[in-house]
Amino acid sequence: MSVRTLPLLFLNLGGEMLYILDQRLRAQNIPGDKARKVLNDIISTMFNRKFMEELFKPQELYSKKALRTVYERLAHASIMKLNQASMDKLYDLMTMAFKYQVLLCPRPKDVLLVTFNHLDTIKGFIQDSPTILQQVDETFRQLTEIYGGLSAGEFQLIRQTLLIFFQDLHIRRECFWKHMQETGHSVAFQEWGTIWRTREGERLTFHYIYPFENFEFCT
């Protein structure tokens, strides 16, 4: 088990959470100012400086129950609250998405590139919030400093640790996935998302489609 896995697990699951929430807020016509407030509050809490300092210390992964609790608290760090059923849907989608991204990475080190892509997406949510943007940029710096020099063997151990964490997580709903080189989507699906990264001049695209389900938001 790698003691360098937790930051990558936390940041990637957090990136998926924010992407899904952004999609649902848009689809459910939540007013723009409220939607921005929700995302800003969650991102600011997620990238709290002291929490990040603790997160990046070498350590074992949190238990599945403890990690789930962390994301429940993050999701409720805003002016809008998810009910329990919606939180269950959200966490299932988060874990499913990142698990398959890990499985589809051609090289173990590509997990780091997926993490950078998630952080790029998060930065897109907070372009009008320079203080929060600075928090995310500092996390970019820490990732580059700590993981930039790791060997292929160390990344292989990180990938194995992630897959062991995910192996007993079973998603209870039907989800649709495509792994394609070209852009595009089927009209049969109402939502889709893309994470891409460039390696050696090649663009590899992960297309993932979330079931179209409304989340219940409680003000």
PDB file of C-alpha atoms in Angstrom:
ATOM      1  CA  MET A   1       0.000   0.000   0.000  1.00  0.00           C
ATOM      2  CA  SER A   2       1.361   3.403  -0.957  1.00  0.00           C
ATOM      3  CA  VAL A   3       1.347   6.177   1.649  1.00  0.00           C
ATOM      4  CA  ARG A   4       1.231   8.730  -1.204  1.00  0.00           C
ATOM      5  CA  THR A   5      -2.199   7.709  -2.513  1.00  0.00           C
ATOM      6  CA  LEU A   6      -4.593   9.698  -0.318  1.00  0.00           C
ATOM      7  CA  PRO A   7      -4.114  13.154  -1.925  1.00  0.00           C
ATOM      8  CA  LEU A   8      -4.764  11.740  -5.414  1.00  0.00           C
ATOM      9  CA  LEU A   9      -7.843   9.864  -4.233  1.00  0.00           C
ATOM     10  CA  PHE A  10      -9.245  12.878  -2.400  1.00  0.00           C
ATOM     11  CA  LEU A  11      -8.617  15.421  -5.166  1.00  0.00           C
ATOM     12  CA  ASN A  12      -9.963  13.267  -7.982  1.00  0.00           C
ATOM     13  CA  LEU A  13     -13.114  12.263  -6.126  1.00  0.00           C
ATOM     14  CA  GLY A  14     -13.565  15.902  -5.153  1.00  0.00           C
ATOM     15  CA  GLY A  15     -13.180  16.957  -8.775  1.00  0.00           C
ATOM     16  CA  GLU A  16     -15.863  14.481  -9.804  1.00  0.00           C
ATOM     17  CA  MET A  17     -18.158  15.716  -7.047  1.00  0.00           C
ATOM     18  CA  LEU A  18     -17.834  19.305  -8.223  1.00  0.00           C
ATOM     19  CA  TYR A  19     -18.348  18.377 -11.873  1.00  0.00           C
ATOM     20  CA  ILE A  20     -21.519  16.425 -11.082  1.00  0.00           C
ATOM     21  CA  LEU A  21     -22.893  19.148  -8.813  1.00  0.00           C
ATOM     22  CA  ASP A  22     -22.219  21.781 -11.470  1.00  0.00           C
ATOM     23  CA  GLN A  23     -24.102  19.712 -14.052  1.00  0.00           C
ATOM     24  CA  ARG A  24     -27.051  19.134 -11.738  1.00  0.00           C
ATOM     25  CA  LEU A  25     -27.246  22.780 -10.664  1.00  0.00           C
ATOM     26  CA  ARG A  26     -27.372  23.798 -14.327  1.00  0.00           C
ATOM     27  CA  ALA A  27     -29.863  21.113 -15.332  1.00  0.00           C
ATOM     28  CA  GLN A  28     -32.194  21.992 -12.459  1.00  0.00           C
ATOM     29  CA  ASN A  29     -32.069  25.713 -13.279  1.00  0.00           C
ATOM     30  CA  ILE A  30     -30.628  26.803  -9.937  1.00  0.00           C
ATOM     31  CA  PRO A  31     -30.025  30.597 -10.187  1.00  0.00           C
ATOM     32  CA  GLY A  32     -26.487  31.424 -11.279  1.00  0.00           C
ATOM     33  CA  ASP A  33     -25.525  33.376  -8.170  1.00  0.00           C
ATOM     34  CA  LYS A  34     -26.640  30.551  -5.892  1.00  0.00           C
ATOM     35  CA  ALA A  35     -24.900  27.926  -8.016  1.00  0.00           C
ATOM     36  CA  ARG A  36     -21.621  29.872  -7.925  1.00  0.00           C
ATOM     37  CA  LYS A  37     -21.968  30.296  -4.172  1.00  0.00           C
ATOM     38  CA  VAL A  38     -22.438  26.531  -3.724  1.00  0.00           C
ATOM     39  CA  LEU A  39     -19.332  25.659  -5.746  1.00  0.00           C
ATOM     40  CA  ASN A  40     -17.194  28.434  -4.240  1.00  0.00           C
ATOM     41  CA  ASP A  41     -18.059  27.381  -0.695  1.00  0.00           C
ATOM     42  CA  ILE A  42     -17.274  23.727  -1.362  1.00  0.00           C
ATOM     43  CA  ILE A  43     -14.001  24.456  -3.190  1.00  0.00           C
ATOM     44  CA  SER A  44     -12.835  26.885  -0.514  1.00  0.00           C
ATOM     45  CA  THR A  45     -13.468  24.263   2.169  1.00  0.00           C
ATOM     46  CA  MET A  46     -11.915  21.467   0.114  1.00  0.00           C
ATOM     47  CA  PHE A  47      -8.672  23.376  -0.447  1.00  0.00           C
ATOM     48  CA  ASN A  48      -8.315  24.773   3.066  1.00  0.00           C
ATOM     49  CA  ARG A  49      -4.601  25.332   3.608  1.00  0.00           C
ATOM     50  CA  LYS A  50      -4.287  23.492   6.912  1.00  0.00           C
ATOM     51  CA  PHE A  51      -6.315  20.558   5.624  1.00  0.00           C
ATOM     52  CA  MET A  52      -4.145  20.307   2.517  1.00  0.00           C
ATOM     53  CA  GLU A  53      -0.992  20.332   4.653  1.00  0.00           C
ATOM     54  CA  GLU A  54      -2.309  17.357   6.611  1.00  0.00           C
ATOM     55  CA  LEU A  55      -3.573  15.603   3.487  1.00  0.00           C
ATOM     56  CA  PHE A  56      -0.172  15.624   1.783  1.00  0.00           C
ATOM     57  CA  LYS A  57       1.625  14.010   4.706  1.00  0.00           C
ATOM     58  CA  PRO A  58       2.521  10.347   3.983  1.00  0.00           C
ATOM     59  CA  GLN A  59      -0.267   8.227   5.464  1.00  0.00           C
ATOM     60  CA  GLU A  60      -2.554   5.279   4.873  1.00  0.00           C
ATOM     61  CA  LEU A  61      -5.859   5.778   3.090  1.00  0.00           C
ATOM     62  CA  TYR A  62      -8.895   6.736   5.132  1.00  0.00           C
ATOM     63  CA  SER A  63     -11.435   3.983   5.643  1.00  0.00           C
ATOM     64  CA  LYS A  64     -14.303   3.962   3.143  1.00  0.00           C
ATOM     65  CA  LYS A  65     -16.693   5.150   5.847  1.00  0.00           C
ATOM     66  CA  ALA A  66     -14.412   7.990   6.931  1.00  0.00           C
ATOM     67  CA  LEU A  67     -13.848   9.156   3.352  1.00  0.00           C
ATOM     68  CA  ARG A  68     -17.572   9.128   2.642  1.00  0.00           C
ATOM     69  CA  THR A  69     -18.103  11.282   5.755  1.00  0.00           C
ATOM     70  CA  VAL A  70     -15.533  13.806   4.494  1.00  0.00           C
ATOM     71  CA  TYR A  71     -17.422  14.268   1.221  1.00  0.00           C
ATOM     72  CA  GLU A  72     -20.773  14.526   2.965  1.00  0.00           C
ATOM     73  CA  ARG A  73     -19.376  17.380   5.028  1.00  0.00           C
ATOM     74  CA  LEU A  74     -17.901  19.001   1.934  1.00  0.00           C
ATOM     75  CA  ALA A  75     -21.166  18.775   0.023  1.00  0.00           C
ATOM     76  CA  HIS A  76     -22.928  20.419   2.952  1.00  0.00           C
ATOM     77  CA  ALA A  77     -20.379  23.216   3.344  1.00  0.00           C
ATOM     78  CA  SER A  78     -22.508  25.488   1.169  1.00  0.00           C
ATOM     79  CA  ILE A  79     -25.789  27.393   1.302  1.00  0.00           C
ATOM     80  CA  MET A  80     -27.596  24.423  -0.262  1.00  0.00           C
ATOM     81  CA  LYS A  81     -27.928  20.943   1.209  1.00  0.00           C
ATOM     82  CA  LEU A  82     -28.379  17.533  -0.397  1.00  0.00           C
ATOM     83  CA  ASN A  83     -30.778  15.080   1.169  1.00  0.00           C
ATOM     84  CA  GLN A  84     -29.499  11.593   1.987  1.00  0.00           C
ATOM     85  CA  ALA A  85     -30.809   9.909  -1.168  1.00  0.00           C
ATOM     86  CA  SER A  86     -29.164  12.540  -3.356  1.00  0.00           C
ATOM     87  CA  MET A  87     -25.904  12.215  -1.412  1.00  0.00           C
ATOM     88  CA  ASP A  88     -25.988   8.468  -2.060  1.00  0.00           C
ATOM     89  CA  LYS A  89     -26.424   9.088  -5.801  1.00  0.00           C
ATOM     90  CA  LEU A  90     -23.639  11.650  -5.811  1.00  0.00           C
ATOM     91  CA  TYR A  91     -21.113   9.454  -4.028  1.00  0.00           C
ATOM     92  CA  ASP A  92     -21.886   6.465  -6.254  1.00  0.00           C
ATOM     93  CA  LEU A  93     -21.280   8.560  -9.366  1.00  0.00           C
ATOM     94  CA  MET A  94     -18.067  10.057  -7.975  1.00  0.00           C
ATOM     95  CA  THR A  95     -16.522   6.713  -7.139  1.00  0.00           C
ATOM     96  CA  MET A  96     -17.662   5.083 -10.368  1.00  0.00           C
ATOM     97  CA  ALA A  97     -16.168   7.848 -12.490  1.00  0.00           C
ATOM     98  CA  PHE A  98     -12.738   7.905 -10.872  1.00  0.00           C
ATOM     99  CA  LYS A  99     -12.519   4.103 -10.617  1.00  0.00           C
ATOM    100  CA  TYR A 100     -12.963   3.770 -14.371  1.00  0.00           C
ATOM    101  CA  GLN A 101     -10.532   6.567 -15.102  1.00  0.00           C
ATOM    102  CA  VAL A 102      -7.902   4.694 -13.094  1.00  0.00           C
ATOM    103  CA  LEU A 103      -8.689   1.455 -14.937  1.00  0.00           C
ATOM    104  CA  LEU A 104      -8.396   3.169 -18.328  1.00  0.00           C
ATOM    105  CA  CYS A 105      -5.077   4.924 -17.692  1.00  0.00           C
ATOM    106  CA  PRO A 106      -2.517   3.431 -20.124  1.00  0.00           C
ATOM    107  CA  ARG A 107       0.339   4.064 -17.671  1.00  0.00           C
ATOM    108  CA  PRO A 108       0.247   4.235 -13.853  1.00  0.00           C
ATOM    109  CA  LYS A 109       1.710   7.766 -13.936  1.00  0.00           C
ATOM    110  CA  ASP A 110      -1.296   8.943 -15.944  1.00  0.00           C
ATOM    111  CA  VAL A 111      -3.232   9.013 -12.665  1.00  0.00           C
ATOM    112  CA  LEU A 112      -1.309  12.209 -11.908  1.00  0.00           C
ATOM    113  CA  LEU A 113      -2.339  13.707 -15.253  1.00  0.00           C
ATOM    114  CA  VAL A 114      -5.984  12.860 -14.525  1.00  0.00           C
ATOM    115  CA  THR A 115      -5.544  14.706 -11.213  1.00  0.00           C
ATOM    116  CA  PHE A 116      -4.174  17.776 -12.987  1.00  0.00           C
ATOM    117  CA  ASN A 117      -7.157  17.716 -15.339  1.00  0.00           C
ATOM    118  CA  HIS A 118      -9.558  17.636 -12.409  1.00  0.00           C
ATOM    119  CA  LEU A 119      -7.805  20.625 -10.862  1.00  0.00           C
ATOM    120  CA  ASP A 120      -7.965  22.500 -14.181  1.00  0.00           C
ATOM    121  CA  THR A 121     -11.717  21.898 -14.241  1.00  0.00           C
ATOM    122  CA  ILE A 122     -12.045  23.118 -10.653  1.00  0.00           C
ATOM    123  CA  LYS A 123     -10.131  26.296 -11.524  1.00  0.00           C
ATOM    124  CA  GLY A 124     -12.674  26.945 -14.254  1.00  0.00           C
ATOM    125  CA  PHE A 125     -15.409  27.127 -11.625  1.00  0.00           C
ATOM    126  CA  ILE A 126     -13.641  29.867  -9.619  1.00  0.00           C
ATOM    127  CA  GLN A 127     -12.173  32.254 -12.181  1.00  0.00           C
ATOM    128  CA  ASP A 128     -13.951  35.138 -10.461  1.00  0.00           C
ATOM    129  CA  SER A 129     -12.645  34.169  -6.991  1.00  0.00           C
ATOM    130  CA  PRO A 130      -8.902  34.958  -6.853  1.00  0.00           C
ATOM    131  CA  THR A 131      -8.486  33.959  -3.200  1.00  0.00           C
ATOM    132  CA  ILE A 132      -9.885  30.476  -3.796  1.00  0.00           C
ATOM    133  CA  LEU A 133      -7.960  30.230  -7.056  1.00  0.00           C
ATOM    134  CA  GLN A 134      -4.769  30.827  -5.109  1.00  0.00           C
ATOM    135  CA  GLN A 135      -5.635  27.900  -2.822  1.00  0.00           C
ATOM    136  CA  VAL A 136      -5.996  25.586  -5.815  1.00  0.00           C
ATOM    137  CA  ASP A 137      -2.769  26.869  -7.401  1.00  0.00           C
ATOM    138  CA  GLU A 138      -0.923  26.042  -4.200  1.00  0.00           C
ATOM    139  CA  THR A 139      -2.230  22.483  -4.417  1.00  0.00           C
ATOM    140  CA  PHE A 140      -0.967  22.305  -8.017  1.00  0.00           C
ATOM    141  CA  ARG A 141       2.447  23.321  -6.727  1.00  0.00           C
ATOM    142  CA  GLN A 142       2.425  20.682  -3.994  1.00  0.00           C
ATOM    143  CA  LEU A 143       1.382  17.968  -6.431  1.00  0.00           C
ATOM    144  CA  THR A 144       4.165  18.870  -8.848  1.00  0.00           C
ATOM    145  CA  GLU A 145       6.751  19.042  -6.080  1.00  0.00           C
ATOM    146  CA  ILE A 146       5.819  15.765  -4.401  1.00  0.00           C
ATOM    147  CA  TYR A 147       4.749  13.565  -7.316  1.00  0.00           C
ATOM    148  CA  GLY A 148       6.872  14.955 -10.148  1.00  0.00           C
ATOM    149  CA  GLY A 149       9.909  12.981  -9.071  1.00  0.00           C
ATOM    150  CA  LEU A 150       8.265   9.642  -8.244  1.00  0.00           C
ATOM    151  CA  SER A 151       9.391   6.575 -10.170  1.00  0.00           C
ATOM    152  CA  ALA A 152       7.216   4.405 -12.407  1.00  0.00           C
ATOM    153  CA  GLY A 153       7.300   1.747  -9.696  1.00  0.00           C
ATOM    154  CA  GLU A 154       5.968   4.177  -7.101  1.00  0.00           C
ATOM    155  CA  PHE A 155       3.103   5.175  -9.393  1.00  0.00           C
ATOM    156  CA  GLN A 156       2.341   1.515 -10.023  1.00  0.00           C
ATOM    157  CA  LEU A 157       2.000   1.030  -6.262  1.00  0.00           C
ATOM    158  CA  ILE A 158      -0.276   4.084  -6.060  1.00  0.00           C
ATOM    159  CA  ARG A 159      -2.472   2.682  -8.834  1.00  0.00           C
ATOM    160  CA  GLN A 160      -2.647  -0.714  -7.113  1.00  0.00           C
ATOM    161  CA  THR A 161      -3.609   0.976  -3.843  1.00  0.00           C
ATOM    162  CA  LEU A 162      -6.434   2.846  -5.596  1.00  0.00           C
ATOM    163  CA  LEU A 163      -7.750  -0.306  -7.255  1.00  0.00           C
ATOM    164  CA  ILE A 164      -7.692  -2.194  -3.944  1.00  0.00           C
ATOM    165  CA  PHE A 165      -9.692   0.648  -2.394  1.00  0.00           C
ATOM    166  CA  PHE A 166     -12.280   0.474  -5.173  1.00  0.00           C
ATOM    167  CA  GLN A 167     -12.522  -3.296  -5.585  1.00  0.00           C
ATOM    168  CA  ASP A 168     -15.365  -3.802  -3.096  1.00  0.00           C
ATOM    169  CA  LEU A 169     -17.366  -0.756  -4.172  1.00  0.00           C
ATOM    170  CA  HIS A 170     -20.348  -1.855  -6.231  1.00  0.00           C
ATOM    171  CA  ILE A 171     -22.549   0.702  -7.973  1.00  0.00           C
ATOM    172  CA  ARG A 172     -26.247  -0.018  -7.613  1.00  0.00           C
ATOM    173  CA  ARG A 173     -27.473   1.774 -10.728  1.00  0.00           C
ATOM    174  CA  GLU A 174     -27.007   1.355 -14.448  1.00  0.00           C
ATOM    175  CA  CYS A 175     -24.337   3.646 -15.857  1.00  0.00           C
ATOM    176  CA  PHE A 176     -23.131   4.065 -19.396  1.00  0.00           C
ATOM    177  CA  TRP A 177     -19.492   4.487 -20.379  1.00  0.00           C
ATOM    178  CA  LYS A 178     -17.598   5.086 -23.557  1.00  0.00           C
ATOM    179  CA  HIS A 179     -13.876   5.312 -24.112  1.00  0.00           C
ATOM    180  CA  MET A 180     -13.342   7.009 -27.455  1.00  0.00           C
ATOM    181  CA  GLN A 181     -10.672   8.918 -29.311  1.00  0.00           C
ATOM    182  CA  GLU A 182     -13.050  11.251 -31.122  1.00  0.00           C
ATOM    183  CA  THR A 183     -15.557  13.729 -29.669  1.00  0.00           C
ATOM    184  CA  GLY A 184     -19.305  13.275 -29.866  1.00  0.00           C
ATOM    185  CA  HIS A 185     -22.095  11.632 -27.903  1.00  0.00           C
ATOM    186  CA  SER A 186     -25.241   9.614 -28.412  1.00  0.00           C
ATOM    187  CA  VAL A 187     -28.582  11.399 -28.401  1.00  0.00           C
ATOM    188  CA  ALA A 188     -29.877   8.574 -26.215  1.00  0.00           C
ATOM    189  CA  PHE A 189     -28.095  10.123 -23.251  1.00  0.00           C
ATOM    190  CA  GLN A 190     -29.023  13.468 -21.795  1.00  0.00           C
ATOM    191  CA  GLU A 191     -25.715  14.309 -20.143  1.00  0.00           C
ATOM    192  CA  TRP A 192     -22.112  13.557 -20.803  1.00  0.00           C
ATOM    193  CA  GLY A 193     -18.766  14.751 -19.586  1.00  0.00           C
ATOM    194  CA  THR A 194     -15.214  14.609 -20.826  1.00  0.00           C
ATOM    195  CA  ILE A 195     -11.837  14.516 -19.179  1.00  0.00           C
ATOM    196  CA  TRP A 196      -8.898  14.555 -21.536  1.00  0.00           C
ATOM    197  CA  ARG A 197      -5.199  14.817 -21.275  1.00  0.00           C
ATOM    198  CA  THR A 198      -2.371  14.984 -23.766  1.00  0.00           C
ATOM    199  CA  ARG A 199       0.499  12.485 -23.642  1.00  0.00           C
ATOM    200  CA  GLU A 200       3.260  12.446 -26.223  1.00  0.00           C
ATOM    201  CA  GLY A 201       1.146  14.458 -28.631  1.00  0.00           C
ATOM    202  CA  GLU A 202      -1.865  12.171 -28.399  1.00  0.00           C
ATOM    203  CA  ARG A 203      -5.224  13.166 -26.983  1.00  0.00           C
ATOM    204  CA  LEU A 204      -6.938  10.429 -25.041  1.00  0.00           C
ATOM    205  CA  THR A 205     -10.521  11.165 -24.098  1.00  0.00           C
ATOM    206  CA  PHE A 206     -12.622   9.578 -21.388  1.00  0.00           C
ATOM    207  CA  HIS A 207     -16.323  10.014 -22.130  1.00  0.00           C
ATOM    208  CA  TYR A 208     -18.626   9.235 -19.266  1.00  0.00           C
ATOM    209  CA  ILE A 209     -22.376   9.602 -19.130  1.00  0.00           C
ATOM    210  CA  TYR A 210     -24.248  10.237 -15.917  1.00  0.00           C
ATOM    211  CA  PRO A 211     -27.796   8.954 -15.522  1.00  0.00           C
ATOM    212  CA  PHE A 212     -30.208  11.860 -15.772  1.00  0.00           C
ATOM    213  CA  GLU A 213     -31.443  12.038 -12.179  1.00  0.00           C
ATOM    214  CA  ASN A 214     -32.563  15.107 -10.292  1.00  0.00           C
ATOM    215  CA  PHE A 215     -30.893  15.872  -6.979  1.00  0.00           C
ATOM    216  CA  GLU A 216     -32.990  17.270  -4.153  1.00  0.00           C
ATOM    217  CA  PHE A 217     -31.440  20.492  -2.864  1.00  0.00           C
ATOM    218  CA  CYS A 218     -32.582  21.873   0.471  1.00  0.00           C
ATOM    219  CA  THR A 219     -31.991  25.570   1.106  1.00  0.00           C
TER     220      THR A 219
END
